[in-house]
Amino acid sequence: MPSKSAEELFLPSTPGKFKDKSHSMHRQLHRCFASTSTMFLWALFLVALTAAYLSFQSFVDSGSKYFTTAWGGIHWEKQVRASAQIHRSHGFSVLVTGAAGFVGSHVSLALKKRGDGVVGIDNFNNYYDPALKKSRKELLNAHGIFIVEGDVNDAKMLAKLFEIVHFTHVMHLAAQAGVRYAMENPHSYIHSNIAGLVTLLEACKSAEPQPSVVWASSSSVYGLNEKAPFSESDRTDQPASLYAATKKAGEEITHTYNHIYGLSITGLRFFTVYGPWGRPDMAYFSFTRNILQGKPITVYRGKNHADLARDFTYIDDIVKGCLGSLDTAKKSTGSGGKKRGPAQFRIFNLGNTSPVTVPMMVGILEKHLKVKAKKNLLDMPGNGDVPFTHANISYARKEFGYNPTTDLQTGLKKFVKWYLSYYGYNHGKSV
């Protein structure tokens, strides 16, 4: 029997079951490093997968925002074209900004009714209850008027609209309204009334063909002027509020675009517009709400306790002035942003020419509401309001036959009828 070496004496009788400690240690280290490498690779894979997912999710989100945005897409373009379709001989295709607003909605309906094509823009901001604007939008939609939800500061949206439709006219009524609100949020007036106006004019001057532009200025530009009635030739360099200052700036800006680029531009100075579907921030509107709810109303007085007076102008008369301005607006003279010759530039007062004191207005509301108002009489604060307004409308009458026919008694009766129908009122409780 052969002798075994010392080494062989330590070998297992069954090969493979003996574990060499040195080899085991090497294998464990190998497994450890292999495991660490594997984990590192898995970690890299998970990081890459997460990054890919986040990138994809970002793409989906951005795509979702694109496809659900208020403007853009094939269906949207079809709606714009259909709404802009003209249905009368020699009719207009009009882009109306602020179309879900008080004046904008009325003007849009009047244009559509006579067969003009109308496309609206509105940003549905919350300066006052957006629900009222949404209701106006539903009314416009029912008459085949499409409202684009967007801001006039959106240059890409405007460019797209002018690409889709060759608008003959632009009725620019979008603005930040209100005199007193400027003390709370001054930047909103710069954003809407100046920056928005410039963005719109840039789109108009670059459009081919250039549209004629009619836009809403304000009687507020007369500011501290004490000469009555207010005439278009009177001074307008003493604004009493930031709102008035932005509207005055707008008049100067539009003149510049008229002079340089040949845009045909007409500015309209509205005088205290009221009526159905009106603005809740206006005195006659808020007075109606408070009287019905049994709440007191605040009636301001001027110097020496003089009653404030306003040239209240019914919405239907304002609409006639807007349409008359559109009908007599001449074509712009620019092409590709270059002026070929002098272009029309006009400014009109659109008022009623019959100022009524605020206490008299309250008395008319009391009569139609059959409710007595609880009044708090206070001196007018220094918030930008002016003691009276009174329009001289001879220029508008001469140019396009502007002739307001609705007195305050009749106009407020129609407003109250609408208010009770829209908001509901029963047994002393406003719904």
Short mmCIF file of C-alpha atoms in Angstrom, two decimals:
data_model
loop_
_atom_site.label_atom_id
_atom_site.label_comp_id
_atom_site.label_asym_id
_atom_site.label_seq_id
_atom_site.Cartn_x
_atom_site.Cartn_y
_atom_site.Cartn_z
CA MET A 1 0.00 0.00 0.00
CA PRO A 2 1.57 3.16 -1.06
CA SER A 3 2.36 5.65 1.59
CA LYS A 4 0.47 8.93 1.61
CA SER A 5 2.14 12.20 1.64
CA ALA A 6 1.44 14.63 4.39
CA GLU A 7 -0.58 16.75 1.98
CA GLU A 8 -2.76 13.87 0.91
CA LEU A 9 -3.53 13.02 4.51
CA PHE A 10 -5.43 16.26 4.76
CA LEU A 11 -7.50 15.74 1.58
CA PRO A 12 -11.10 14.72 2.02
CA SER A 13 -12.14 11.19 1.19
CA THR A 14 -14.93 12.68 -0.94
CA PRO A 15 -13.48 15.35 -3.22
CA GLY A 16 -15.31 18.73 -3.20
CA LYS A 17 -16.51 18.67 0.35
CA PHE A 18 -13.38 19.97 1.89
CA LYS A 19 -13.29 23.80 1.92
CA ASP A 20 -9.95 25.38 1.50
CA LYS A 21 -10.09 28.45 3.72
CA SER A 22 -7.83 30.54 1.52
CA HIS A 23 -9.86 29.78 -1.58
CA SER A 24 -13.09 30.43 0.32
CA MET A 25 -11.83 33.82 1.37
CA HIS A 26 -10.98 34.72 -2.22
CA ARG A 27 -14.38 33.56 -3.37
CA GLN A 28 -16.14 35.61 -0.69
CA LEU A 29 -14.17 38.69 -1.66
CA HIS A 30 -15.03 38.06 -5.30
CA ARG A 31 -18.70 37.67 -4.47
CA CYS A 32 -18.59 40.80 -2.40
CA PHE A 33 -17.04 42.85 -5.19
CA ALA A 34 -19.31 41.20 -7.72
CA SER A 35 -22.31 42.00 -5.54
CA THR A 36 -21.16 45.59 -5.07
CA SER A 37 -20.62 46.00 -8.81
CA THR A 38 -24.00 44.49 -9.52
CA MET A 39 -25.66 46.79 -7.01
CA PHE A 40 -23.83 49.75 -8.52
CA LEU A 41 -24.99 48.76 -11.98
CA TRP A 42 -28.54 48.28 -10.73
CA ALA A 43 -28.39 51.67 -9.06
CA LEU A 44 -27.21 53.25 -12.29
CA PHE A 45 -30.00 51.47 -14.14
CA LEU A 46 -32.62 52.68 -11.66
CA VAL A 47 -31.29 56.24 -11.84
CA ALA A 48 -31.40 56.11 -15.63
CA LEU A 49 -34.89 54.61 -15.54
CA THR A 50 -36.09 57.29 -13.12
CA ALA A 51 -34.57 60.05 -15.23
CA ALA A 52 -36.18 58.60 -18.34
CA TYR A 53 -39.54 58.37 -16.58
CA LEU A 54 -39.33 61.93 -15.29
CA SER A 55 -38.36 63.18 -18.74
CA PHE A 56 -41.23 61.29 -20.30
CA GLN A 57 -43.62 62.51 -17.62
CA SER A 58 -42.43 66.06 -18.23
CA PHE A 59 -43.05 65.57 -21.94
CA VAL A 60 -46.51 64.16 -21.26
CA ASP A 61 -47.34 67.00 -18.88
CA SER A 62 -46.12 69.64 -21.29
CA GLY A 63 -47.93 67.91 -24.11
CA SER A 64 -51.05 67.69 -22.00
CA LYS A 65 -50.82 71.40 -21.30
CA TYR A 66 -50.38 72.05 -24.98
CA PHE A 67 -53.31 69.93 -26.03
CA THR A 68 -55.59 71.21 -23.28
CA THR A 69 -54.55 74.84 -23.58
CA ALA A 70 -57.19 77.48 -24.26
CA TRP A 71 -55.93 77.99 -27.79
CA GLY A 72 -54.28 75.98 -30.52
CA GLY A 73 -54.99 72.81 -32.42
CA ILE A 74 -57.02 71.81 -35.48
CA HIS A 75 -60.40 71.86 -33.70
CA TRP A 76 -59.64 75.28 -32.24
CA GLU A 77 -58.73 76.66 -35.66
CA LYS A 78 -61.99 75.33 -37.11
CA GLN A 79 -63.95 77.09 -34.37
CA VAL A 80 -62.11 80.36 -35.03
CA ARG A 81 -62.77 80.20 -38.77
CA ALA A 82 -66.43 79.31 -38.32
CA SER A 83 -66.97 82.16 -35.88
CA ALA A 84 -65.21 84.63 -38.20
CA GLN A 85 -67.40 83.67 -41.16
CA ILE A 86 -69.15 86.71 -42.68
CA HIS A 87 -72.87 86.35 -43.47
CA ARG A 88 -73.72 89.65 -45.14
CA SER A 89 -72.62 91.50 -48.23
CA HIS A 90 -69.61 93.74 -47.57
CA GLY A 91 -69.56 92.52 -43.98
CA PHE A 92 -66.67 92.69 -41.53
CA SER A 93 -64.57 90.10 -39.79
CA VAL A 94 -63.99 91.54 -36.32
CA LEU A 95 -61.66 90.49 -33.53
CA VAL A 96 -63.25 91.66 -30.26
CA THR A 97 -61.00 91.74 -27.19
CA GLY A 98 -62.70 91.65 -23.80
CA ALA A 99 -65.57 89.88 -25.53
CA ALA A 100 -66.90 88.31 -22.32
CA GLY A 101 -66.96 91.72 -20.66
CA PHE A 102 -69.92 94.05 -20.34
CA VAL A 103 -69.51 96.19 -23.46
CA GLY A 104 -67.64 93.47 -25.35
CA SER A 105 -70.45 90.92 -25.10
CA HIS A 106 -73.09 93.41 -26.25
CA VAL A 107 -70.97 94.62 -29.18
CA SER A 108 -70.18 91.04 -30.22
CA LEU A 109 -73.86 90.08 -30.25
CA ALA A 110 -74.79 93.17 -32.26
CA LEU A 111 -72.10 92.46 -34.86
CA LYS A 112 -73.12 88.81 -35.18
CA LYS A 113 -76.79 89.73 -35.43
CA ARG A 114 -76.19 91.90 -38.48
CA GLY A 115 -74.09 89.24 -40.19
CA ASP A 116 -70.50 90.15 -39.38
CA GLY A 117 -67.92 87.54 -38.44
CA VAL A 118 -66.85 87.78 -34.79
CA VAL A 119 -64.05 86.12 -32.84
CA GLY A 120 -63.64 87.07 -29.18
CA ILE A 121 -60.75 87.07 -26.72
CA ASP A 122 -61.07 87.25 -22.95
CA ASN A 123 -58.82 86.23 -20.05
CA PHE A 124 -61.72 85.80 -17.58
CA ASN A 125 -59.80 87.41 -14.74
CA ASN A 126 -61.29 87.72 -11.26
CA TYR A 127 -61.49 91.51 -10.97
CA TYR A 128 -65.19 90.78 -10.52
CA ASP A 129 -67.09 87.50 -10.40
CA PRO A 130 -65.84 85.35 -13.34
CA ALA A 131 -69.15 83.46 -13.22
CA LEU A 132 -70.86 86.48 -14.79
CA LYS A 133 -68.29 86.47 -17.59
CA LYS A 134 -68.81 82.73 -18.09
CA SER A 135 -72.56 83.35 -18.38
CA ARG A 136 -71.94 86.01 -21.02
CA LYS A 137 -69.68 83.53 -22.82
CA GLU A 138 -72.47 80.94 -22.85
CA LEU A 139 -74.80 83.55 -24.31
CA LEU A 140 -72.28 84.35 -27.05
CA ASN A 141 -71.64 80.68 -27.77
CA ALA A 142 -75.38 80.17 -28.21
CA HIS A 143 -75.24 82.76 -31.00
CA GLY A 144 -72.29 81.15 -32.74
CA ILE A 145 -69.59 83.44 -31.32
CA PHE A 146 -66.38 81.70 -30.30
CA ILE A 147 -64.40 83.15 -27.38
CA VAL A 148 -60.70 82.39 -27.14
CA GLU A 149 -59.60 82.20 -23.52
CA GLY A 150 -56.35 84.13 -23.53
CA ASP A 151 -54.59 87.39 -22.75
CA VAL A 152 -53.93 90.21 -25.21
CA ASN A 153 -50.33 90.15 -23.98
CA ASP A 154 -49.93 86.74 -25.62
CA ALA A 155 -48.20 87.75 -28.86
CA LYS A 156 -48.05 84.17 -30.18
CA MET A 157 -51.78 83.70 -29.77
CA LEU A 158 -52.52 86.98 -31.55
CA ALA A 159 -50.14 86.12 -34.38
CA LYS A 160 -51.89 82.77 -34.79
CA LEU A 161 -55.32 84.41 -34.91
CA PHE A 162 -54.21 86.87 -37.57
CA GLU A 163 -52.68 83.99 -39.49
CA ILE A 164 -55.95 82.05 -39.47
CA VAL A 165 -58.29 84.99 -40.16
CA HIS A 166 -57.70 88.15 -42.16
CA PHE A 167 -59.59 90.42 -39.76
CA THR A 168 -60.87 93.61 -41.33
CA HIS A 169 -61.38 95.27 -37.94
CA VAL A 170 -60.30 94.97 -34.33
CA MET A 171 -62.61 96.17 -31.56
CA HIS A 172 -60.29 96.46 -28.56
CA LEU A 173 -62.37 96.53 -25.38
CA ALA A 174 -60.16 94.47 -23.06
CA ALA A 175 -58.86 96.56 -20.18
CA GLN A 176 -58.40 96.71 -16.44
CA ALA A 177 -61.38 98.83 -15.44
CA GLY A 178 -62.23 100.75 -12.28
CA VAL A 179 -60.84 103.92 -10.75
CA ARG A 180 -60.51 102.89 -7.10
CA TYR A 181 -59.02 99.43 -7.69
CA ALA A 182 -55.87 101.10 -9.04
CA MET A 183 -54.94 101.99 -5.47
CA GLU A 184 -54.92 98.28 -4.59
CA ASN A 185 -53.37 96.76 -7.70
CA PRO A 186 -51.68 99.40 -9.87
CA HIS A 187 -49.61 96.91 -11.87
CA SER A 188 -52.72 95.26 -13.33
CA TYR A 189 -53.49 98.55 -15.13
CA ILE A 190 -50.04 98.72 -16.67
CA HIS A 191 -50.24 95.06 -17.71
CA SER A 192 -53.64 95.34 -19.40
CA ASN A 193 -54.09 98.95 -20.46
CA ILE A 194 -50.57 99.70 -21.67
CA ALA A 195 -48.59 96.50 -22.25
CA GLY A 196 -51.66 94.69 -23.61
CA LEU A 197 -52.48 97.57 -25.93
CA VAL A 198 -48.93 97.66 -27.31
CA THR A 199 -48.89 93.89 -27.86
CA LEU A 200 -52.17 94.10 -29.76
CA LEU A 201 -51.01 97.05 -31.88
CA GLU A 202 -47.81 95.19 -32.72
CA ALA A 203 -49.89 92.29 -34.01
CA CYS A 204 -52.13 94.65 -35.99
CA LYS A 205 -49.30 96.56 -37.65
CA SER A 206 -47.60 93.31 -38.68
CA ALA A 207 -50.81 91.71 -40.01
CA GLU A 208 -51.38 91.49 -43.74
CA PRO A 209 -53.71 93.16 -44.44
CA GLN A 210 -53.66 95.54 -41.50
CA PRO A 211 -57.05 95.83 -39.77
CA SER A 212 -58.74 99.07 -38.77
CA VAL A 213 -58.65 99.47 -34.99
CA VAL A 214 -61.41 100.85 -32.75
CA TRP A 215 -60.65 100.84 -29.04
CA ALA A 216 -62.11 101.92 -25.71
CA SER A 217 -60.56 104.94 -24.09
CA SER A 218 -62.52 106.60 -21.27
CA SER A 219 -64.15 109.83 -20.17
CA SER A 220 -61.76 109.57 -17.20
CA VAL A 221 -59.05 111.15 -19.36
CA TYR A 222 -60.73 114.54 -18.78
CA GLY A 223 -59.57 114.24 -15.18
CA LEU A 224 -59.63 117.54 -13.32
CA ASN A 225 -61.10 119.41 -16.28
CA GLU A 226 -63.93 121.65 -15.03
CA LYS A 227 -65.17 122.91 -18.39
CA ALA A 228 -68.52 121.36 -19.28
CA PRO A 229 -69.62 119.65 -21.38
CA PHE A 230 -66.41 117.75 -22.07
CA SER A 231 -65.24 118.10 -25.66
CA GLU A 232 -62.64 116.03 -27.51
CA SER A 233 -60.54 119.18 -27.89
CA ASP A 234 -60.40 119.84 -24.14
CA ARG A 235 -57.27 119.28 -22.02
CA THR A 236 -56.61 115.71 -21.01
CA ASP A 237 -53.23 116.13 -19.34
CA GLN A 238 -54.48 116.23 -15.74
CA PRO A 239 -55.59 112.67 -14.91
CA ALA A 240 -57.13 112.16 -11.49
CA SER A 241 -56.42 108.42 -11.28
CA LEU A 242 -53.96 105.82 -12.51
CA TYR A 243 -56.76 104.30 -14.59
CA ALA A 244 -57.25 107.65 -16.34
CA ALA A 245 -53.50 108.00 -16.83
CA THR A 246 -53.27 104.59 -18.54
CA LYS A 247 -56.14 105.49 -20.86
CA LYS A 248 -54.50 108.81 -21.70
CA ALA A 249 -51.25 106.95 -22.34
CA GLY A 250 -53.21 104.63 -24.62
CA GLU A 251 -54.37 107.58 -26.69
CA GLU A 252 -50.80 108.73 -27.17
CA ILE A 253 -49.59 105.20 -27.95
CA THR A 254 -52.29 104.65 -30.57
CA HIS A 255 -51.40 107.97 -32.18
CA THR A 256 -47.80 106.80 -32.47
CA TYR A 257 -48.77 103.55 -34.21
CA ASN A 258 -51.08 105.51 -36.48
CA HIS A 259 -48.30 107.94 -37.39
CA ILE A 260 -45.49 105.41 -37.88
CA TYR A 261 -47.23 102.30 -39.20
CA GLY A 262 -50.37 103.66 -40.89
CA LEU A 263 -52.89 101.94 -38.63
CA SER A 264 -56.39 103.37 -38.90
CA ILE A 265 -57.36 104.04 -35.28
CA THR A 266 -60.49 105.33 -33.56
CA GLY A 267 -60.60 105.91 -29.80
CA LEU A 268 -63.90 105.96 -27.92
CA ARG A 269 -64.29 107.84 -24.64
CA PHE A 270 -67.11 106.02 -22.86
CA PHE A 271 -69.19 107.89 -20.28
CA THR A 272 -70.46 105.73 -17.36
CA VAL A 273 -71.94 102.81 -19.27
CA TYR A 274 -74.76 100.88 -17.55
CA GLY A 275 -77.39 98.28 -18.33
CA PRO A 276 -78.15 94.52 -18.32
CA TRP A 277 -75.13 92.22 -17.95
CA GLY A 278 -73.24 95.18 -16.46
CA ARG A 279 -70.20 95.30 -14.20
CA PRO A 280 -70.82 94.50 -10.50
CA ASP A 281 -68.22 97.08 -9.42
CA MET A 282 -70.28 99.95 -10.85
CA ALA A 283 -72.31 102.03 -8.36
CA TYR A 284 -75.77 101.37 -9.86
CA PHE A 285 -75.05 97.61 -9.78
CA SER A 286 -73.72 97.43 -6.23
CA PHE A 287 -76.48 99.79 -5.03
CA THR A 288 -79.10 97.43 -6.46
CA ARG A 289 -77.54 94.44 -4.72
CA ASN A 290 -77.27 96.17 -1.34
CA ILE A 291 -80.74 97.71 -1.47
CA LEU A 292 -82.29 94.30 -2.12
CA GLN A 293 -80.26 92.75 0.70
CA GLY A 294 -81.19 95.50 3.13
CA LYS A 295 -77.62 96.72 3.39
CA PRO A 296 -76.70 100.43 3.50
CA ILE A 297 -75.21 102.12 0.46
CA THR A 298 -72.54 104.81 0.52
CA VAL A 299 -73.38 107.95 -1.45
CA TYR A 300 -70.44 110.33 -1.87
CA ARG A 301 -70.70 114.10 -2.11
CA GLY A 302 -68.34 116.63 -3.63
CA LYS A 303 -67.05 119.98 -2.37
CA ASN A 304 -69.50 121.92 -0.18
CA HIS A 305 -71.69 118.78 -0.07
CA ALA A 306 -72.52 119.11 -3.78
CA ASP A 307 -74.08 116.01 -5.35
CA LEU A 308 -71.90 114.00 -7.70
CA ALA A 309 -73.28 113.71 -11.23
CA ARG A 310 -72.62 111.27 -14.06
CA ASP A 311 -73.47 111.22 -17.76
CA PHE A 312 -75.02 107.74 -17.53
CA THR A 313 -75.06 106.10 -20.97
CA TYR A 314 -77.19 103.04 -21.69
CA ILE A 315 -75.42 100.05 -23.19
CA ASP A 316 -77.52 99.98 -26.38
CA ASP A 317 -76.49 103.55 -27.16
CA ILE A 318 -72.84 102.69 -26.58
CA VAL A 319 -73.18 99.72 -28.95
CA LYS A 320 -74.59 102.02 -31.64
CA GLY A 321 -71.55 104.25 -31.20
CA CYS A 322 -69.16 101.31 -31.44
CA LEU A 323 -70.77 99.99 -34.62
CA GLY A 324 -70.93 103.48 -36.11
CA SER A 325 -67.21 103.88 -35.47
CA LEU A 326 -66.47 100.55 -37.15
CA ASP A 327 -68.65 101.38 -40.13
CA THR A 328 -66.91 104.71 -40.75
CA ALA A 329 -63.38 103.55 -40.02
CA LYS A 330 -61.17 103.83 -43.08
CA LYS A 331 -58.68 101.17 -44.08
CA SER A 332 -55.18 101.17 -42.62
CA THR A 333 -52.46 102.35 -44.96
CA GLY A 334 -49.60 100.11 -43.87
CA SER A 335 -48.28 96.92 -45.39
CA GLY A 336 -45.88 94.59 -43.63
CA GLY A 337 -45.47 97.19 -40.90
CA LYS A 338 -44.58 99.93 -43.42
CA LYS A 339 -46.75 102.99 -43.88
CA ARG A 340 -47.79 103.88 -47.44
CA GLY A 341 -49.58 107.11 -46.57
CA PRO A 342 -51.47 109.04 -43.84
CA ALA A 343 -54.03 106.96 -41.93
CA GLN A 344 -57.24 107.94 -40.20
CA PHE A 345 -57.01 108.88 -36.51
CA ARG A 346 -60.10 109.86 -34.52
CA ILE A 347 -61.30 110.18 -30.92
CA PHE A 348 -65.01 110.37 -30.04
CA ASN A 349 -67.04 110.99 -26.91
CA LEU A 350 -69.81 108.43 -26.46
CA GLY A 351 -72.11 109.74 -23.76
CA ASN A 352 -75.76 110.57 -23.17
CA THR A 353 -75.36 114.40 -22.79
CA SER A 354 -77.76 114.41 -19.81
CA PRO A 355 -75.90 114.16 -16.47
CA VAL A 356 -77.93 112.86 -13.53
CA THR A 357 -76.96 113.21 -9.88
CA VAL A 358 -76.17 110.08 -7.90
CA PRO A 359 -79.02 110.71 -5.40
CA MET A 360 -81.45 110.94 -8.34
CA MET A 361 -80.11 107.65 -9.69
CA VAL A 362 -80.67 106.04 -6.28
CA GLY A 363 -84.22 107.38 -6.27
CA ILE A 364 -84.91 105.74 -9.63
CA LEU A 365 -83.56 102.43 -8.36
CA GLU A 366 -85.76 102.65 -5.25
CA LYS A 367 -88.79 103.17 -7.47
CA HIS A 368 -88.10 100.17 -9.70
CA LEU A 369 -87.01 97.90 -6.83
CA LYS A 370 -89.88 99.04 -4.62
CA VAL A 371 -87.43 99.12 -1.71
CA LYS A 372 -86.15 102.14 0.21
CA ALA A 373 -82.39 102.48 0.37
CA LYS A 374 -80.45 102.93 3.61
CA LYS A 375 -77.99 105.68 2.75
CA ASN A 376 -74.70 106.75 4.28
CA LEU A 377 -73.66 110.18 3.01
CA LEU A 378 -69.92 110.78 2.95
CA ASP A 379 -67.55 113.31 1.44
CA MET A 380 -65.77 112.00 -1.64
CA PRO A 381 -62.33 110.60 -0.72
CA GLY A 382 -59.23 111.32 -2.75
CA ASN A 383 -59.33 108.04 -4.65
CA GLY A 384 -59.39 109.34 -8.22
CA ASP A 385 -63.10 109.90 -8.65
CA VAL A 386 -64.26 113.17 -10.24
CA PRO A 387 -67.31 115.23 -9.20
CA PHE A 388 -69.13 115.12 -12.54
CA THR A 389 -68.97 114.03 -16.18
CA HIS A 390 -70.82 115.54 -19.13
CA ALA A 391 -70.23 114.59 -22.76
CA ASN A 392 -70.30 116.79 -25.80
CA ILE A 393 -71.21 114.32 -28.58
CA SER A 394 -71.45 116.70 -31.53
CA TYR A 395 -68.41 115.20 -33.28
CA ALA A 396 -69.77 111.63 -33.15
CA ARG A 397 -73.18 112.88 -34.24
CA LYS A 398 -71.62 114.61 -37.23
CA GLU A 399 -69.37 111.72 -38.28
CA PHE A 400 -71.77 108.77 -38.02
CA GLY A 401 -75.09 110.03 -36.69
CA TYR A 402 -74.57 109.02 -33.08
CA ASN A 403 -77.80 109.75 -31.22
CA PRO A 404 -78.41 108.25 -27.75
CA THR A 405 -82.12 107.64 -27.11
CA THR A 406 -82.35 105.91 -23.70
CA ASP A 407 -82.83 108.04 -20.58
CA LEU A 408 -81.77 106.83 -17.13
CA GLN A 409 -85.33 106.09 -16.03
CA THR A 410 -85.86 103.70 -18.93
CA GLY A 411 -82.38 102.22 -18.81
CA LEU A 412 -82.45 101.41 -15.10
CA LYS A 413 -85.87 99.82 -15.47
CA LYS A 414 -84.40 97.43 -18.03
CA PHE A 415 -81.38 96.79 -15.83
CA VAL A 416 -83.49 95.97 -12.76
CA LYS A 417 -85.63 93.58 -14.81
CA TRP A 418 -82.49 91.77 -15.96
CA TYR A 419 -80.95 91.77 -12.46
CA LEU A 420 -84.02 90.19 -10.87
CA SER A 421 -84.20 87.62 -13.64
CA TYR A 422 -80.50 86.72 -13.52
CA TYR A 423 -79.89 86.67 -9.76
CA GLY A 424 -83.37 85.92 -8.54
CA TYR A 425 -85.21 87.77 -5.79
CA ASN A 426 -88.00 86.58 -3.54
CA HIS A 427 -89.61 87.96 -0.36
CA GLY A 428 -86.82 90.32 0.57
CA LYS A 429 -83.98 87.85 0.06
CA SER A 430 -81.62 88.03 -2.87
CA VAL A 431 -80.66 84.58 -4.14
#
